[in-house]
Structure formats: C-alpha cells, structure tokens
Amino acid sequence: MRTQVAIVGGGPAGLLLSQLLHRQGIDSVVLESRDRDYVEHRQRAGMLEQGTTDVLRDSGVGERLDREGLVHHGLELRFGGAGHRIPLTDLTGRTVTVYAQTEIVKDLVACRLADGGDIRFEAEVLEIDPSAPSVTYRHEGAVHTLACDYVAGCDGFHGVSRPAVPGLRTFSRDYPFAWLGVLADVPPSTEELIYAHHERGFALHSLRSPKVSRLYLQVTPDEDLDAWPDDRIWTELAARFATDDGWELREGPITDKAITPMRSFVAEPMRHDRLFLAGDAAHIVPPTGAKGLNLAVSDVTVLANALAERYASGSESLLDAYSATCLARVWRAEHFSYWMTTLLHADPAADDFTRRLQRSHLDYVASSQAAATSLAENYVGLPL
C-alpha cells in the first residue's frame, strides 16, 4: 500500500491536515488507534481564534461552525468581587468563537468520508520509518506497511511519533494545580467567558451552547474526583465567582466531569527527515490561554502549504522551514499561556509578597488599555 502522506492520529490535527491536503489534490491516509465512536465523542473544549475559524471555513467544514458556534467579542477578568471586561474586538478588530473540539472532529470525519477519504480507525501504529518513509500498523488482526512520501505525526502527547525523532531537545514545566472540568445541562450564566481569580483558586465559566455550560475549578494535581460530588462543585464555583453586586450562578445537572493536569511542553525540532510532528505530539500548553487546538491548526496549515509547494514545484524550502516557522508561534503561545496561568491561579506555595504582586498585575491589566490590548492580541491569536 502506498500514499503520498501518511497521517498518524485521527484527532483534529490529523483530520484537518488530511482535509487541507485533499483540497490541494494530495492523497493521504489517516491511521487512528481508537474507534470512530471514541474519536467523535471524546469531550474537549474549543475556543477558536479567528485564524482557526478562517482555516476551517476555507477547508470546507465551516457550515455547522457558522450556524452553531458562539462568537465572542470580549471576556471578563473577575477578581476582588468585581468583573473587568476586556473588549477583544474593540482592541484588536478580531473575535474568538466557542465551538467544541468534539464537534470539529465530527465535521471533519463526515467531510473526509463523504469525499472518499481514507480514515482507518482502530489502526495500531507499530513503527515509523522517517528515512525510507513508511508506517507499519496493525489493523483488523493483520499487520500492514504503508509506504509514503512523508509522515505527519499528529498522534498527541502520548503517541508514537515523537519517540521516532532522535536527538529531540525537550522543555517542560509542571504546575502545582490541575483543572476539574464539568459539563452541565444548564444555560450559561454569562454571555462571555469569565476568568476568575480567587484566594481559594481559579475558576472559569465557559459556554458550550445556549443550553449547556462548561465550567472549571482549580484543584490539586492529585485530587480525587470522587471527593467532588455535584453539590460541592456548585458551592465552590459560586464562591469563586461571587461578586459584590450579587451575581448568581445558575446550577443544573452535571453530565461529565474530569480532572486535567496542567503542563507546558515543547519538543525541538518538529521534523526529522520525512517525519513532521504537529499539535500535541510536539507541544502542550496549559489550557488557560486556550491555545492547544489553535496551535495544532496552525501547525497543519503550515505543513499543508509546505507539502502543496513541494508537489507543485518540487521546492522543499517551506518544508525545510517548517520546524522554525511553527516553533516561533509555539513559543509565543507558550509564554502567553504561562502568563495567563500564573496571573490567575492561586499558587499554594506563594508567599504574601508574591500574592500582592499578582493582585497588582491583575489591577494593571484591568485598568491599562496597553496591558489589556496585549492580552487581547494574544488571546484572539496572532495572524497565521
């Protein structure tokens, strides 16, 4: 078996890359270790930069996004019993859109299959050869080898692609907290996201739809999920979101809950021979900056353009520049995500001096147009 591009991983990065290549007339095969039901129903948040929504529309999968996505023109920083709005669109001319990663995956799977795309679910990748490019995998009880021109490793942080790159240099940081995220069948209590800093810990009020809310609480990394019954979650959320003007949090049935550790991670370079890493296979950001999915979209957009240039003209200049091009954006997003995380979370090891500095910084961002613009510019996303 042979294809032009073998794509390891059928998450949003791998599926979008396959779609972008298809639009350029380039063949690909997507190898995904999980079954289709798991891939299409794995719960993930989705705050999309304007550049990401533009890419999805241009790739032909923007119809449901435009119909159901929730466009936001601002966000709220909440601390000291008061809210402070950051007017994203007024400051940058750009917007963000809430549309769950889960739904993006459904859209991409449906579009690729309708176009005759080759997605092989439950395909366990056994070996990647980056030099004489091929991927060996087990599917339906048999072992196969897929020969190709290039391999795209889009299989996430725990995938097999990154270990196939020799001599990687890695950079990482683990944070002393995690997020307890819940999905609740209750209309959101806000029209825009609320990022709340509180002495008891960070909280985030996001939206999934006009009838479904997504909320997060800062907890310890070793937190026991069983120690958080629904009543305790709602009580803690209400305490951290409380304002002096009596704002009230709506409560409803919680349909999903999970604890997510927080880390920053970058692997360099993002290419070895004919193997290219993209998305979480190469980098992880804490979710505070809402950059994970957007970085993956940026990576595969750069890669798709580079491959299109290679097949159109024979030039490999864009492929040669792939790692450096992507890493420039990755490190900017890493810094912004780190900055948002340390600005808003309660560090259990912080002394009083550090806490006062943190509060002073929050006051500055809320009162300075220059500081607010810097936050807004990074949040809506730098141009692709």
Short mmCIF file of N, CA, C and O in Angstrom, two decimals, residues 185-263:
data_model
loop_
_atom_site.label_atom_id
_atom_site.label_comp_id
_atom_site.label_asym_id
_atom_site.label_seq_id
_atom_site.Cartn_x
_atom_site.Cartn_y
_atom_site.Cartn_z
N ASP A 185 -25.91 20.57 32.03
CA ASP A 185 -27.10 20.91 31.25
C ASP A 185 -27.83 22.08 31.91
O ASP A 185 -28.85 21.92 32.57
N VAL A 186 -27.27 23.27 31.72
CA VAL A 186 -27.86 24.48 32.28
C VAL A 186 -27.45 25.65 31.39
O VAL A 186 -26.30 25.70 30.94
N PRO A 187 -28.36 26.56 31.07
CA PRO A 187 -27.97 27.72 30.27
C PRO A 187 -26.84 28.49 30.95
O PRO A 187 -26.82 28.64 32.17
N PRO A 188 -25.87 28.98 30.18
CA PRO A 188 -24.77 29.72 30.78
C PRO A 188 -25.26 30.93 31.58
O PRO A 188 -26.26 31.55 31.25
N SER A 189 -24.51 31.24 32.62
CA SER A 189 -24.83 32.40 33.47
C SER A 189 -24.15 33.66 32.95
O SER A 189 -24.16 34.69 33.62
N THR A 190 -23.53 33.57 31.79
CA THR A 190 -22.78 34.68 31.23
C THR A 190 -22.85 34.62 29.71
O THR A 190 -23.06 33.54 29.14
N GLU A 191 -22.67 35.76 29.07
CA GLU A 191 -22.63 35.79 27.61
C GLU A 191 -21.20 35.72 27.09
O GLU A 191 -20.98 35.46 25.90
N GLU A 192 -20.23 35.98 27.94
CA GLU A 192 -18.83 35.91 27.59
C GLU A 192 -18.08 35.16 28.67
O GLU A 192 -18.53 35.09 29.82
N LEU A 193 -16.93 34.61 28.32
CA LEU A 193 -16.17 33.82 29.29
C LEU A 193 -15.77 34.65 30.50
O LEU A 193 -15.46 35.83 30.37
N ILE A 194 -15.78 34.00 31.66
CA ILE A 194 -15.34 34.63 32.90
C ILE A 194 -14.12 33.88 33.41
O ILE A 194 -14.16 32.68 33.68
N TYR A 195 -13.00 34.60 33.53
CA TYR A 195 -11.78 34.08 34.14
C TYR A 195 -11.69 34.69 35.53
O TYR A 195 -11.48 35.89 35.67
N ALA A 196 -11.88 33.85 36.56
CA ALA A 196 -11.97 34.35 37.93
C ALA A 196 -10.74 33.97 38.74
O ALA A 196 -10.35 32.79 38.81
N HIS A 197 -10.14 34.99 39.36
CA HIS A 197 -9.05 34.77 40.32
C HIS A 197 -9.63 34.93 41.72
O HIS A 197 -10.30 35.92 42.03
N HIS A 198 -9.38 33.93 42.57
CA HIS A 198 -9.90 33.95 43.93
C HIS A 198 -8.87 33.31 44.84
O HIS A 198 -8.09 32.45 44.41
N GLU A 199 -8.84 33.71 46.09
CA GLU A 199 -7.86 33.15 47.03
C GLU A 199 -8.04 31.65 47.21
O GLU A 199 -7.10 30.93 47.57
N ARG A 200 -9.24 31.14 46.93
CA ARG A 200 -9.49 29.70 47.03
C ARG A 200 -9.09 28.96 45.76
O ARG A 200 -9.11 27.72 45.73
N GLY A 201 -8.75 29.72 44.72
CA GLY A 201 -8.33 29.09 43.47
C GLY A 201 -9.04 29.69 42.27
O GLY A 201 -10.06 30.38 42.38
N PHE A 202 -8.51 29.39 41.13
CA PHE A 202 -9.03 29.88 39.85
C PHE A 202 -10.36 29.19 39.50
O PHE A 202 -10.61 28.05 39.88
N ALA A 203 -11.21 29.89 38.75
CA ALA A 203 -12.42 29.29 38.17
C ALA A 203 -12.66 29.90 36.80
O ALA A 203 -12.32 31.07 36.56
N LEU A 204 -13.23 29.12 35.92
CA LEU A 204 -13.54 29.58 34.56
C LEU A 204 -14.96 29.19 34.20
O LEU A 204 -15.36 28.04 34.38
N HIS A 205 -15.72 30.16 33.73
CA HIS A 205 -17.06 29.89 33.22
C HIS A 205 -17.01 30.04 31.71
O HIS A 205 -16.82 31.13 31.17
N SER A 206 -17.15 28.90 31.01
CA SER A 206 -17.20 28.90 29.56
C SER A 206 -18.60 28.50 29.12
O SER A 206 -19.50 28.30 29.94
N LEU A 207 -18.79 28.38 27.82
CA LEU A 207 -20.09 28.05 27.25
C LEU A 207 -19.90 26.92 26.25
O LEU A 207 -18.90 26.87 25.54
N ARG A 208 -20.86 26.05 26.15
CA ARG A 208 -20.85 25.02 25.11
C ARG A 208 -21.94 25.29 24.08
O ARG A 208 -21.75 25.08 22.89
N SER A 209 -23.09 25.76 24.57
CA SER A 209 -24.21 26.11 23.70
C SER A 209 -25.16 26.98 24.52
O SER A 209 -24.93 27.19 25.72
N PRO A 210 -26.21 27.50 23.93
CA PRO A 210 -27.17 28.28 24.73
C PRO A 210 -27.82 27.50 25.87
O PRO A 210 -28.40 28.10 26.78
N LYS A 211 -27.70 26.18 25.85
CA LYS A 211 -28.34 25.35 26.88
C LYS A 211 -27.34 24.55 27.71
O LYS A 211 -27.75 23.87 28.67
N VAL A 212 -26.06 24.62 27.37
CA VAL A 212 -25.05 23.81 28.05
C VAL A 212 -23.88 24.69 28.48
O VAL A 212 -23.39 25.51 27.69
N SER A 213 -23.44 24.52 29.73
CA SER A 213 -22.33 25.30 30.27
C SER A 213 -21.12 24.40 30.49
O SER A 213 -21.25 23.21 30.82
N ARG A 214 -19.94 24.99 30.32
CA ARG A 214 -18.68 24.32 30.61
C ARG A 214 -17.98 25.13 31.69
O ARG A 214 -17.77 26.34 31.53
N LEU A 215 -17.63 24.50 32.82
CA LEU A 215 -17.04 25.22 33.94
C LEU A 215 -15.83 24.47 34.48
O LEU A 215 -15.75 23.24 34.38
N TYR A 216 -14.90 25.23 35.08
CA TYR A 216 -13.66 24.65 35.57
C TYR A 216 -13.33 25.22 36.94
O TYR A 216 -13.58 26.40 37.23
N LEU A 217 -12.70 24.37 37.76
CA LEU A 217 -12.20 24.74 39.07
C LEU A 217 -10.74 24.35 39.20
O LEU A 217 -10.35 23.24 38.80
N GLN A 218 -9.93 25.22 39.78
CA GLN A 218 -8.56 24.85 40.13
C GLN A 218 -8.59 23.88 41.30
O GLN A 218 -9.23 24.12 42.32
N VAL A 219 -7.88 22.75 41.14
CA VAL A 219 -7.76 21.76 42.21
C VAL A 219 -6.29 21.32 42.25
O VAL A 219 -5.47 21.75 41.43
N THR A 220 -5.96 20.44 43.17
CA THR A 220 -4.58 19.94 43.24
C THR A 220 -4.38 18.84 42.19
O THR A 220 -5.35 18.17 41.79
N PRO A 221 -3.15 18.62 41.73
CA PRO A 221 -2.92 17.60 40.70
C PRO A 221 -3.31 16.19 41.11
O PRO A 221 -3.65 15.37 40.27
N ASP A 222 -3.24 15.90 42.42
CA ASP A 222 -3.58 14.56 42.89
C ASP A 222 -5.01 14.48 43.44
O ASP A 222 -5.35 13.57 44.19
N GLU A 223 -5.85 15.42 43.05
CA GLU A 223 -7.22 15.47 43.57
C GLU A 223 -7.99 14.20 43.20
O GLU A 223 -7.86 13.66 42.10
N ASP A 224 -8.80 13.73 44.14
CA ASP A 224 -9.65 12.57 43.92
C ASP A 224 -10.99 13.05 43.38
O ASP A 224 -11.71 13.80 44.05
N LEU A 225 -11.35 12.62 42.19
CA LEU A 225 -12.60 13.07 41.57
C LEU A 225 -13.82 12.68 42.41
O LEU A 225 -14.82 13.41 42.45
N ASP A 226 -13.72 11.56 43.09
CA ASP A 226 -14.84 11.10 43.93
C ASP A 226 -15.09 12.03 45.11
O ASP A 226 -16.18 11.98 45.72
N ALA A 227 -14.11 12.86 45.44
CA ALA A 227 -14.28 13.80 46.55
C ALA A 227 -15.06 15.04 46.13
O ALA A 227 -15.27 15.94 46.94
N TRP A 228 -15.49 15.09 44.87
CA TRP A 228 -16.20 16.25 44.35
C TRP A 228 -17.58 15.87 43.84
O TRP A 228 -17.83 15.81 42.64
N PRO A 229 -18.53 15.63 44.77
CA PRO A 229 -19.92 15.45 44.35
C PRO A 229 -20.46 16.75 43.77
O PRO A 229 -19.89 17.83 43.97
N ASP A 230 -21.55 16.66 43.06
CA ASP A 230 -22.09 17.82 42.35
C ASP A 230 -22.34 19.01 43.27
O ASP A 230 -22.03 20.16 42.93
N ASP A 231 -22.90 18.76 44.45
CA ASP A 231 -23.21 19.87 45.36
C ASP A 231 -21.94 20.63 45.75
O ASP A 231 -21.96 21.87 45.83
N ARG A 232 -20.87 19.91 46.00
CA ARG A 232 -19.61 20.58 46.37
C ARG A 232 -19.08 21.41 45.20
O ARG A 232 -18.57 22.53 45.41
N ILE A 233 -19.20 20.89 44.00
CA ILE A 233 -18.72 21.63 42.82
C ILE A 233 -19.48 22.94 42.67
O ILE A 233 -18.88 24.01 42.50
N TRP A 234 -20.81 22.90 42.77
CA TRP A 234 -21.59 24.13 42.59
C TRP A 234 -21.32 25.13 43.71
O TRP A 234 -21.25 26.34 43.47
N THR A 235 -21.16 24.63 44.93
CA THR A 235 -20.86 25.53 46.05
C THR A 235 -19.53 26.24 45.85
O THR A 235 -19.41 27.46 46.07
N GLU A 236 -18.53 25.50 45.41
CA GLU A 236 -17.20 26.09 45.22
C GLU A 236 -17.20 27.04 44.03
O GLU A 236 -16.56 28.11 44.09
N LEU A 237 -17.88 26.69 42.97
CA LEU A 237 -17.96 27.60 41.82
C LEU A 237 -18.64 28.91 42.22
O LEU A 237 -18.18 30.00 41.86
N ALA A 238 -19.72 28.80 42.95
CA ALA A 238 -20.44 30.02 43.37
C ALA A 238 -19.55 30.91 44.23
O ALA A 238 -19.57 32.14 44.10
N ALA A 239 -18.75 30.30 45.10
CA ALA A 239 -17.87 31.09 45.97
C ALA A 239 -16.80 31.82 45.16
O ALA A 239 -16.49 32.99 45.42
N ARG A 240 -16.23 31.15 44.19
CA ARG A 240 -15.13 31.76 43.43
C ARG A 240 -15.62 32.78 42.41
O ARG A 240 -14.87 33.68 42.03
N PHE A 241 -16.86 32.65 41.97
CA PHE A 241 -17.42 33.62 41.01
C PHE A 241 -18.16 34.77 41.70
O PHE A 241 -18.59 35.71 41.03
N ALA A 242 -18.29 34.72 43.01
CA ALA A 242 -19.11 35.70 43.73
C ALA A 242 -18.62 37.13 43.49
O ALA A 242 -17.42 37.40 43.45
N THR A 243 -19.58 38.04 43.35
CA THR A 243 -19.27 39.47 43.19
C THR A 243 -20.05 40.27 44.22
O THR A 243 -21.04 39.81 44.80
N ASP A 244 -19.62 41.50 44.42
CA ASP A 244 -20.26 42.35 45.41
C ASP A 244 -21.65 42.80 44.97
O ASP A 244 -22.43 43.29 45.79
N ASP A 245 -21.96 42.68 43.67
CA ASP A 245 -23.28 43.13 43.19
C ASP A 245 -24.31 42.00 43.17
O ASP A 245 -25.40 42.15 42.62
N GLY A 246 -23.95 40.84 43.73
CA GLY A 246 -24.92 39.77 43.87
C GLY A 246 -25.13 38.90 42.66
O GLY A 246 -26.17 38.23 42.54
N TRP A 247 -24.18 38.85 41.74
CA TRP A 247 -24.29 38.00 40.55
C TRP A 247 -24.54 36.55 40.99
O TRP A 247 -23.98 36.07 41.96
N GLU A 248 -25.40 35.84 40.25
CA GLU A 248 -25.76 34.48 40.63
C GLU A 248 -25.38 33.49 39.55
O GLU A 248 -25.53 33.77 38.34
N LEU A 249 -24.91 32.35 39.98
CA LEU A 249 -24.53 31.26 39.08
C LEU A 249 -25.69 30.29 38.96
O LEU A 249 -26.22 29.79 39.95
N ARG A 250 -26.10 30.01 37.73
CA ARG A 250 -27.14 29.01 37.51
C ARG A 250 -26.58 27.61 37.71
O ARG A 250 -25.45 27.33 37.33
N GLU A 251 -27.39 26.74 38.29
CA GLU A 251 -26.98 25.36 38.53
C GLU A 251 -27.88 24.40 37.75
O GLU A 251 -29.02 24.72 37.43
N GLY A 252 -27.33 23.23 37.44
CA GLY A 252 -28.09 22.23 36.72
C GLY A 252 -27.40 20.88 36.77
O GLY A 252 -26.33 20.74 37.39
N PRO A 253 -27.97 19.87 36.13
CA PRO A 253 -27.38 18.53 36.17
C PRO A 253 -26.00 18.50 35.50
O PRO A 253 -25.83 19.01 34.39
N ILE A 254 -25.01 17.93 36.19
CA ILE A 254 -23.67 17.76 35.64
C ILE A 254 -23.62 16.44 34.90
O ILE A 254 -23.91 15.38 35.46
N THR A 255 -23.26 16.49 33.62
CA THR A 255 -23.27 15.30 32.77
C THR A 255 -21.88 14.71 32.54
O THR A 255 -21.76 13.58 32.07
N ASP A 256 -20.84 15.46 32.85
CA ASP A 256 -19.49 14.97 32.64
C ASP A 256 -18.55 15.73 33.57
O ASP A 256 -18.71 16.95 33.76
N LYS A 257 -17.58 15.03 34.14
CA LYS A 257 -16.58 15.69 34.96
C LYS A 257 -15.26 14.94 34.83
O LYS A 257 -15.23 13.71 34.69
N ALA A 258 -14.16 15.69 34.85
CA ALA A 258 -12.83 15.09 34.71
C ALA A 258 -11.79 16.05 35.25
O ALA A 258 -12.02 17.27 35.32
N ILE A 259 -10.67 15.51 35.67
CA ILE A 259 -9.55 16.32 36.17
C ILE A 259 -8.41 16.27 35.15
O ILE A 259 -8.01 15.20 34.70
N THR A 260 -7.91 17.45 34.78
CA THR A 260 -6.87 17.58 33.78
C THR A 260 -5.64 18.21 34.40
O THR A 260 -5.71 19.33 34.91
N PRO A 261 -4.49 17.52 34.37
CA PRO A 261 -3.26 18.13 34.88
C PRO A 261 -2.82 19.25 33.95
O PRO A 261 -3.24 19.32 32.79
N MET A 262 -1.96 20.14 34.45
CA MET A 262 -1.52 21.29 33.66
C MET A 262 -0.01 21.23 33.49
O MET A 262 0.73 21.11 34.47
N ARG A 263 0.42 21.35 32.25
CA ARG A 263 1.85 21.34 31.97
C ARG A 263 2.14 22.18 30.74
O ARG A 263 1.27 22.42 29.90
#
